[in-house]
mmCIF file of C-alpha atoms in Angstrom:
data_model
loop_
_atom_site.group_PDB
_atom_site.id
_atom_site.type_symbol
_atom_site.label_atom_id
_atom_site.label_comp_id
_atom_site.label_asym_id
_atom_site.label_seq_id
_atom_site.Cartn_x
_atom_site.Cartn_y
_atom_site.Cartn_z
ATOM 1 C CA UNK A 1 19.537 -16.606 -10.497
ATOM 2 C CA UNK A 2 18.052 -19.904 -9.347
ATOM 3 C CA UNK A 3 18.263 -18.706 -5.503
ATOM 4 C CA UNK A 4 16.942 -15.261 -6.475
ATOM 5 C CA UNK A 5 14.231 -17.349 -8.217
ATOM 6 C CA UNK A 6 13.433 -19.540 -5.436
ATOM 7 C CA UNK A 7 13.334 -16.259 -2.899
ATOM 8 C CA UNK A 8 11.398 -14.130 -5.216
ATOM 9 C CA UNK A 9 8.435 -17.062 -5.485
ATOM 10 C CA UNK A 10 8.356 -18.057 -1.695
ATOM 11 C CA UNK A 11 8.087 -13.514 -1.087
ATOM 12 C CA UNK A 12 5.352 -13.582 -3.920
ATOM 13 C CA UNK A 13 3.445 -16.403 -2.774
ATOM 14 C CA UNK A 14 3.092 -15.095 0.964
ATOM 15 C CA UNK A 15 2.052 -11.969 -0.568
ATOM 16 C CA UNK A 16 -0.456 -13.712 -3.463
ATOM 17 C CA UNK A 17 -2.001 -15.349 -0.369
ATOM 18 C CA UNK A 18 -3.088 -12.687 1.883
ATOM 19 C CA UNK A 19 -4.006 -10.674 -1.442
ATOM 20 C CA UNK A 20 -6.291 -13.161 -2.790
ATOM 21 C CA UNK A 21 -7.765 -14.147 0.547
ATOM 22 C CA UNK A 22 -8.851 -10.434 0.924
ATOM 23 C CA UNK A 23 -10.583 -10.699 -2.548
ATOM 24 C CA UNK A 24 -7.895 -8.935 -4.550
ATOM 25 C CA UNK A 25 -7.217 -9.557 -8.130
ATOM 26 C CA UNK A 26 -3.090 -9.865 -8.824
ATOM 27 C CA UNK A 27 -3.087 -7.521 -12.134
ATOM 28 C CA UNK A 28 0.224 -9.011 -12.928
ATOM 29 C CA UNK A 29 4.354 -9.171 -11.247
ATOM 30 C CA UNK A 30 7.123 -7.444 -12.253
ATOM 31 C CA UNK A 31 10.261 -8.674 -11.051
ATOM 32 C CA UNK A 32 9.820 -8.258 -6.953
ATOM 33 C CA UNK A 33 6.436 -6.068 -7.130
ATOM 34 C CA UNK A 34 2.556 -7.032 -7.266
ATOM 35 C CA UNK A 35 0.381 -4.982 -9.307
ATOM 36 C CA UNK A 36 -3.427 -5.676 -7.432
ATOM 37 C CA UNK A 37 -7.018 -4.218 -7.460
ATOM 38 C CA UNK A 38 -10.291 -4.658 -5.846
ATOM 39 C CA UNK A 39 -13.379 -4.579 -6.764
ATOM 40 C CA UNK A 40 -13.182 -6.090 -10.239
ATOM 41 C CA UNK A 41 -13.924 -8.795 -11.671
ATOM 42 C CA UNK A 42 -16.832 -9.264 -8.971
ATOM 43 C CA UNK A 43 -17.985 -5.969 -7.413
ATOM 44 C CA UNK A 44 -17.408 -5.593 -3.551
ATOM 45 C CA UNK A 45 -18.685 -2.800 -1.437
ATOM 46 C CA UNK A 46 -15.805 -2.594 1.103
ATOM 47 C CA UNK A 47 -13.047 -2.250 -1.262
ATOM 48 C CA UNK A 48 -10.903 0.012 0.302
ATOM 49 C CA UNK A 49 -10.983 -1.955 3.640
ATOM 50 C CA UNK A 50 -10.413 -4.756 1.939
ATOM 51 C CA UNK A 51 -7.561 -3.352 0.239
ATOM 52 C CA UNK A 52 -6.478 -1.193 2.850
ATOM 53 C CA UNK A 53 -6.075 -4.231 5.713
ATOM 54 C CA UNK A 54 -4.509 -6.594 2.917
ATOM 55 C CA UNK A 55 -1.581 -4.316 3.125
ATOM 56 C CA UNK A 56 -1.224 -3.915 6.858
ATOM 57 C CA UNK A 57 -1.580 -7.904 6.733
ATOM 58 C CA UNK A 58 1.489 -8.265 3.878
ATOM 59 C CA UNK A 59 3.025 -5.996 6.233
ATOM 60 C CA UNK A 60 3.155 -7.999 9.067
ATOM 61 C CA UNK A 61 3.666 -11.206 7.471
ATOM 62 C CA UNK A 62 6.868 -9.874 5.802
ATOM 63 C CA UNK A 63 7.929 -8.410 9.675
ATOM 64 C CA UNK A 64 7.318 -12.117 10.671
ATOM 65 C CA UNK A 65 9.547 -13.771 7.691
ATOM 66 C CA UNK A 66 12.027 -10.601 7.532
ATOM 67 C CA UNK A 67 14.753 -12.418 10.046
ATOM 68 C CA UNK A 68 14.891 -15.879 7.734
ATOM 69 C CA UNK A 69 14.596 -13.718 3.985
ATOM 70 C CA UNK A 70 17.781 -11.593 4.772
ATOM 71 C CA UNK A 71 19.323 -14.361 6.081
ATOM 72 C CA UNK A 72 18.397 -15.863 2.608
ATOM 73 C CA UNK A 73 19.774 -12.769 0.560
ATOM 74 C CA UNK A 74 21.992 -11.288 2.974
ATOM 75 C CA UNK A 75 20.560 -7.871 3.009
ATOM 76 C CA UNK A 76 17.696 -6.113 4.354
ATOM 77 C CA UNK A 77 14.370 -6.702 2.577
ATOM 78 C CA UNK A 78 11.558 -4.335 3.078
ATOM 79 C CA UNK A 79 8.406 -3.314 0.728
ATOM 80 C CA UNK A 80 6.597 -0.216 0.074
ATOM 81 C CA UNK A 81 3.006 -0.549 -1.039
ATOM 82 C CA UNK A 82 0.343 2.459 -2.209
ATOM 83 C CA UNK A 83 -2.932 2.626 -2.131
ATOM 84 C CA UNK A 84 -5.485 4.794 -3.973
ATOM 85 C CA UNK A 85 -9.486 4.508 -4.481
ATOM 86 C CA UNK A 86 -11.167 5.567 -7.672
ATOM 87 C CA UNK A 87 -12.493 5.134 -11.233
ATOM 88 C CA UNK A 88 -10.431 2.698 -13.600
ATOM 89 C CA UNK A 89 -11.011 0.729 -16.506
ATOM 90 C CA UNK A 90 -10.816 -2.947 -15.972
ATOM 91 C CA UNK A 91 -10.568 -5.370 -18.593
ATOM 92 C CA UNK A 92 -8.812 -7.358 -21.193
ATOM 93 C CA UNK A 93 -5.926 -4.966 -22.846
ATOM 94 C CA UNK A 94 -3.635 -5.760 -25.395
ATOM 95 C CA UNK A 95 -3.205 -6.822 -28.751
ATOM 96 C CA UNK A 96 -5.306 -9.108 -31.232
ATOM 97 C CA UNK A 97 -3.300 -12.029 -30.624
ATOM 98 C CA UNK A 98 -1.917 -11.533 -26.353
ATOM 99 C CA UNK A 99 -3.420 -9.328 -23.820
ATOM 100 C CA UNK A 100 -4.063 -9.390 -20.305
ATOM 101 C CA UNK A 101 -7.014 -8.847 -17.234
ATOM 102 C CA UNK A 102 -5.698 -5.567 -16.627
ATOM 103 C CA UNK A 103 -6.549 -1.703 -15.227
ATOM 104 C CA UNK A 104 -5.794 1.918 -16.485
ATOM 105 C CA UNK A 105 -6.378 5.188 -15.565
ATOM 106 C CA UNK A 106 -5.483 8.095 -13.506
ATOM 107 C CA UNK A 107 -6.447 6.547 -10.158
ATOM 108 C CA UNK A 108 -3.769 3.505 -11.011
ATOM 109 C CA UNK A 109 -1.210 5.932 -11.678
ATOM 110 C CA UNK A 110 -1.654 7.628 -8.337
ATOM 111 C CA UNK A 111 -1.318 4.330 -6.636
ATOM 112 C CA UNK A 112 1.929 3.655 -8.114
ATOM 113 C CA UNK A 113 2.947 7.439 -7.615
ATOM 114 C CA UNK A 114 2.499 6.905 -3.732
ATOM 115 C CA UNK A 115 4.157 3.426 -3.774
ATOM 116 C CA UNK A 116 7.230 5.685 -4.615
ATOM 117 C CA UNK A 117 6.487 8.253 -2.163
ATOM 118 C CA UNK A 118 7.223 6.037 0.688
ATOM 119 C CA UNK A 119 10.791 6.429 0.229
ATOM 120 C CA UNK A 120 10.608 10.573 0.696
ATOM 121 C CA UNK A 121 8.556 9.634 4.017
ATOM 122 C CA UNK A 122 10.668 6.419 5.645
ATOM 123 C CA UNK A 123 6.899 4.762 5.405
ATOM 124 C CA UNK A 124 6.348 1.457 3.950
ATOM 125 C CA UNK A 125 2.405 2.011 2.672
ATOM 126 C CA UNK A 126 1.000 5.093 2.097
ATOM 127 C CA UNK A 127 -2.956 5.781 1.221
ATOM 128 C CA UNK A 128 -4.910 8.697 -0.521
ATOM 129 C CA UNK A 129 -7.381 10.794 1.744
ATOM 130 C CA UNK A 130 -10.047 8.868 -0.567
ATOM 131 C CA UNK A 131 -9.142 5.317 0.663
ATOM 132 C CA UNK A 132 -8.635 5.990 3.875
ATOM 133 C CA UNK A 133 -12.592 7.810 4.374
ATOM 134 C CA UNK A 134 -14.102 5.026 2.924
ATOM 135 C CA UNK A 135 -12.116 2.554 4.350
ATOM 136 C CA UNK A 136 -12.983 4.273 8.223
ATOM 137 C CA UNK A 137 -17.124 4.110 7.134
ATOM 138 C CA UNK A 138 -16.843 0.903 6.561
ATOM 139 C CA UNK A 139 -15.678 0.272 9.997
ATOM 140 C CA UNK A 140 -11.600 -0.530 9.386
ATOM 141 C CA UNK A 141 -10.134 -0.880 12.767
ATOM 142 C CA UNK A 142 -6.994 0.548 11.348
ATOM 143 C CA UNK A 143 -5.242 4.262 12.149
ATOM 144 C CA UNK A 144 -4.206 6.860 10.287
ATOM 145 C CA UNK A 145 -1.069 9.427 10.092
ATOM 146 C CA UNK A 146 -1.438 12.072 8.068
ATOM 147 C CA UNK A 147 1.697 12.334 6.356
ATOM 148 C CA UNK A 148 1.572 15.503 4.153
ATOM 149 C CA UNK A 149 0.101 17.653 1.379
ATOM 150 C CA UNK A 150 1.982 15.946 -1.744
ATOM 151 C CA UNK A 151 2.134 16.829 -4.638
ATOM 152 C CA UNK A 152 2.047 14.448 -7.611
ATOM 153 C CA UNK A 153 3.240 13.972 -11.071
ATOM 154 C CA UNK A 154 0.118 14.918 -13.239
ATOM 155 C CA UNK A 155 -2.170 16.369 -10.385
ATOM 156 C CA UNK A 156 -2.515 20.051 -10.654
ATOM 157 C CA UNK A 157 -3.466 19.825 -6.504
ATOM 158 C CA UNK A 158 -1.527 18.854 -3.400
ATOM 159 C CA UNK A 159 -2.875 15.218 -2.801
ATOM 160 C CA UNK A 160 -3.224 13.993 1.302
ATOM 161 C CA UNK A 161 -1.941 11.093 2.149
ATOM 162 C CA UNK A 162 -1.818 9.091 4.868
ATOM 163 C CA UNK A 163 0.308 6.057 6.485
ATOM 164 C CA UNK A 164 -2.263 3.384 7.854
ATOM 165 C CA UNK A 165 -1.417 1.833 10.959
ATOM 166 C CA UNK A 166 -2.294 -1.100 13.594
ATOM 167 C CA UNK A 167 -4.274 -0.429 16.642
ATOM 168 C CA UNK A 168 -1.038 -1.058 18.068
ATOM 169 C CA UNK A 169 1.337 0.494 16.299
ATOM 170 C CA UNK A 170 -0.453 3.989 17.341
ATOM 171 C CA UNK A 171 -0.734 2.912 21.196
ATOM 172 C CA UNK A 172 3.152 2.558 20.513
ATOM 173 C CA UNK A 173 3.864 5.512 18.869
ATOM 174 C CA UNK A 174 1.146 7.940 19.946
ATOM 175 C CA UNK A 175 3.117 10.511 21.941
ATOM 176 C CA UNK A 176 5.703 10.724 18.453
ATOM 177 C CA UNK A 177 2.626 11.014 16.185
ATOM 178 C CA UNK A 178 0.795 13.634 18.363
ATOM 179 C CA UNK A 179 4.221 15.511 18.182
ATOM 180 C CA UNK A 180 4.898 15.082 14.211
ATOM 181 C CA UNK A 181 0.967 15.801 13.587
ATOM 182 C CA UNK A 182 1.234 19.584 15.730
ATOM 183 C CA UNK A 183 4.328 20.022 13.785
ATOM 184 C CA UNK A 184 2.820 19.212 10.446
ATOM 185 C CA UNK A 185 0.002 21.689 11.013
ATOM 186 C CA UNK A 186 2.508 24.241 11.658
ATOM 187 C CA UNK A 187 4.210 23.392 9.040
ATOM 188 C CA UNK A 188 0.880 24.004 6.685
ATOM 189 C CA UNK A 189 0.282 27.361 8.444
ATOM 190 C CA UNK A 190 4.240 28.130 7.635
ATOM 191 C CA UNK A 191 5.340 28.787 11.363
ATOM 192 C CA UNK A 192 9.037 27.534 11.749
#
């Protein structure tokens, strides 16, 4: 427990860092996982960049301290983040005598719904169509791959999502994504 305490605090803190430096909010931990926002408790207009790039960064740090964290646990140690723009309440919740700077609502479910979704998609963040619009008008250097039509506990409609990447990550892979986006449109038209 004390070396899985140790580990968990230096992962959180490299996390906390890049989160709060992007103007994030940590809602609160639980065990390995960050609960964040934007946008609250001072407004900012570029959000979902904000939140959006924050995630590619955490990304890439963990890629840079992946070799000397497994060596620490002696397993492989990845992370799966979602993202989602919309209308939540933000504010103190709880009881008379605790509660915490906290958010609800549907939006914050879907965020947690994709987080999830990574592992039917081998993707490690995954965005709503929503984020990833605003995020591109205000001027995110960062690409998209549209993933799929999903569909969601408690949405009635297929939700798009998308899997943000580097600049260079889709110079890498841009022949494989050209491929997996013509068969994803055939997919949607139902051609085998």
């Amino acid at each position: 427990p004390k070396e899985l305490t140790s580990f968990l605090n230096d992962f959180l803190s490299e996390m906390t860092d890049i989160i709060l430096e992007s103007g994030g909010t940590i809602d609160k931990y639980e065990g390995d996982a960050i609960i964040a926002f934007w946008n609250a408790p001072v407004n900012q207009e570029n959000h979902p960049r904000r939140a959006l790039e924050a995630a590619v960064r955490c990304q890439e740090r963990l890629q840079e301290l992946r070799p000397q964290f497994e060596k620490r646990i002696n397993a492989p140690f990845y992370m799966r983040i979602g993202l989602n723009t919309g209308n939540a309440v933000v504010g103190n919740m709880g009881s008379r005598s605790r509660f915490d700077y906290t958010m609800l609502g549907d939006s914050v479910n879907l965020a947690s719904r994709l987080e999830g979704l990574n592992k039917e998609f081998g993707t490690y963040c995954i965005c709503t169509r929503t984020t990833k619009e605003k995020a591109e008008k205000l001027g995110t250097n960062l690409r998209f791959r549209e993933l799929a039509r999903a569909a969601v506990i408690g949405k009635t409609e297929a939700i798009t999502i998308y899997e943000p990447l580097t600049q260079e990550e889709y110079a890498k892979k841009e022949e494989t994504l050209s491929i997996f986006h013509q068969g994803l449109l055939c997919f949607y038209e139902g051609k085998l």
